[in-house]
């Protein structure tokens, strides 16, 4: 069975949890196996709020790869004090063991991917795979922007109406989801978003679309991804990965329950 070991420290203004690699009886592909003792990521600190949000893909990439890191979750009332200490006034922020601070969510995710085998770095064929991963990640960012901008500044009832129109067949959000689904069908295999192994593209698809169906956006129902089988396969593949299961099982052990957003991600096991 999948297991994860944790220790808890609360000696800072943050809610801080030391995370030791999620492990399972399933051995990951050699290209995705990290010797955490030699990794630049070992003993790093990932700083974000106590929600999945823009940091969840990074958390999962580190956990999937067996990297020991500290999952530092900032209570929202503390953010005003923390914000001036960050490079861009934003989180997530990855602080390496030497004190270096890395910022911007997709940049951090790509950095983690390169150091854990979840993002290709080697020969010419890998560069094309890397481009496809980046292409999908950018499309997922476009999707979030499209949803956010649909109905912006309208009263809530009009906003919800605009978004319901946009997620209907032929609407802007529906059409972008259809393109993402077709892209995965053309470039992914066996439940993976790009290629036939776990990459940060699959992880980001899992987390970003979890936000989409999870009630973050008014007017967008939890069934919005149902018409798109390739998207749903990726969500299920990541959700059922033993290392991802271990991560959320450990969250339950620590917290006694999961947030609604995390419950949506766990629910992908049943798609």
XYZ file of C-alpha atoms in Angstrom, residues 118-241:
124
model
C 8.716 14.781 -15.185
C 9.858 17.173 -17.923
C 12.315 16.155 -20.666
C 15.743 17.780 -20.919
C 17.957 15.612 -23.134
C 17.915 14.825 -26.851
C 16.175 16.419 -29.848
C 13.112 14.190 -29.510
C 12.761 15.295 -25.906
C 12.754 18.941 -26.963
C 9.656 18.306 -29.060
C 7.969 16.578 -26.121
C 8.951 19.535 -23.937
C 7.334 21.895 -26.439
C 4.112 19.874 -26.372
C 4.092 19.964 -22.580
C 4.591 23.744 -22.612
C 1.911 24.130 -25.276
C -0.674 22.336 -23.168
C 0.340 24.211 -20.026
C -0.149 27.510 -21.859
C -3.542 26.343 -23.142
C -4.579 25.501 -19.590
C -3.557 29.005 -18.530
C -5.627 30.416 -21.404
C -8.566 28.358 -20.179
C -8.353 29.909 -16.727
C -8.143 33.407 -18.220
C -11.125 32.733 -20.491
C -13.263 31.574 -17.591
C -12.210 34.467 -15.367
C -12.931 37.040 -18.071
C -16.315 35.578 -19.033
C -18.942 37.721 -17.359
C -16.361 39.778 -15.495
C -17.826 42.865 -13.793
C -21.385 41.667 -14.354
C -23.818 41.105 -11.469
C -23.597 37.548 -10.170
C -26.734 36.263 -11.898
C -25.642 37.719 -15.240
C -22.110 36.401 -14.751
C -23.449 32.885 -14.164
C -25.649 33.157 -17.251
C -22.663 34.253 -19.358
C -20.585 31.345 -18.120
C -23.363 28.822 -18.679
C -23.513 30.034 -22.260
C -19.738 29.797 -22.600
C -19.621 26.183 -21.381
C -22.413 25.095 -23.716
C -21.619 23.465 -27.059
C -20.193 26.201 -29.283
C -19.336 28.532 -26.403
C -15.846 29.891 -25.796
C -15.045 27.700 -22.787
C -16.541 24.586 -24.393
C -14.536 25.160 -27.565
C -11.279 25.576 -25.651
C -11.944 22.421 -23.644
C -12.637 20.601 -26.923
C -9.281 21.780 -28.290
C -7.500 20.629 -25.130
C -9.256 17.265 -25.386
C -8.240 16.908 -29.051
C -4.659 17.913 -28.218
C -4.444 15.205 -25.559
C -5.907 12.698 -28.005
C -3.238 13.565 -30.563
C -0.239 13.856 -28.233
C -0.988 11.661 -25.226
C -1.371 7.947 -24.686
C -2.743 5.567 -22.083
C -4.313 8.273 -19.931
C -1.385 10.680 -20.111
C -1.639 14.217 -21.483
C 1.630 14.147 -23.447
C 3.453 10.918 -24.251
C 2.868 7.677 -22.389
C 4.359 8.496 -18.975
C 3.623 10.868 -16.125
C 4.709 14.448 -16.837
C 3.963 17.854 -15.429
C 1.458 18.249 -18.293
C -0.745 15.527 -16.827
C -0.320 16.864 -13.304
C -1.289 20.400 -14.305
C -4.269 19.110 -16.291
C -5.378 17.256 -13.170
C -5.072 20.237 -10.820
C -6.287 23.013 -13.126
C -9.358 21.124 -14.256
C -10.000 20.176 -10.656
C -10.353 23.892 -10.004
C -12.655 24.227 -12.991
C -15.111 21.584 -11.788
C -14.679 22.322 -8.088
C -16.883 25.362 -7.662
C -14.138 27.996 -7.852
C -15.891 29.683 -10.761
C -19.504 30.790 -10.312
C -21.768 29.366 -12.993
C -19.491 26.463 -13.955
C -21.003 23.098 -12.930
C -19.014 20.016 -11.828
C -20.068 18.252 -15.046
C -18.282 20.707 -17.337
C -15.567 18.181 -18.313
C -17.934 15.247 -18.857
C -18.125 15.619 -22.679
C -14.336 15.306 -23.010
C -13.103 11.701 -22.635
C -9.389 12.368 -23.061
C -9.412 15.032 -20.358
C -11.309 12.691 -18.046
C -8.840 9.849 -18.634
C -5.935 12.089 -17.661
C -7.736 13.224 -14.520
C -8.403 9.619 -13.535
C -4.853 8.445 -14.337
C -3.269 11.083 -12.107
C -5.876 10.683 -9.377
C -5.289 6.925 -9.239
C -1.497 7.115 -9.253
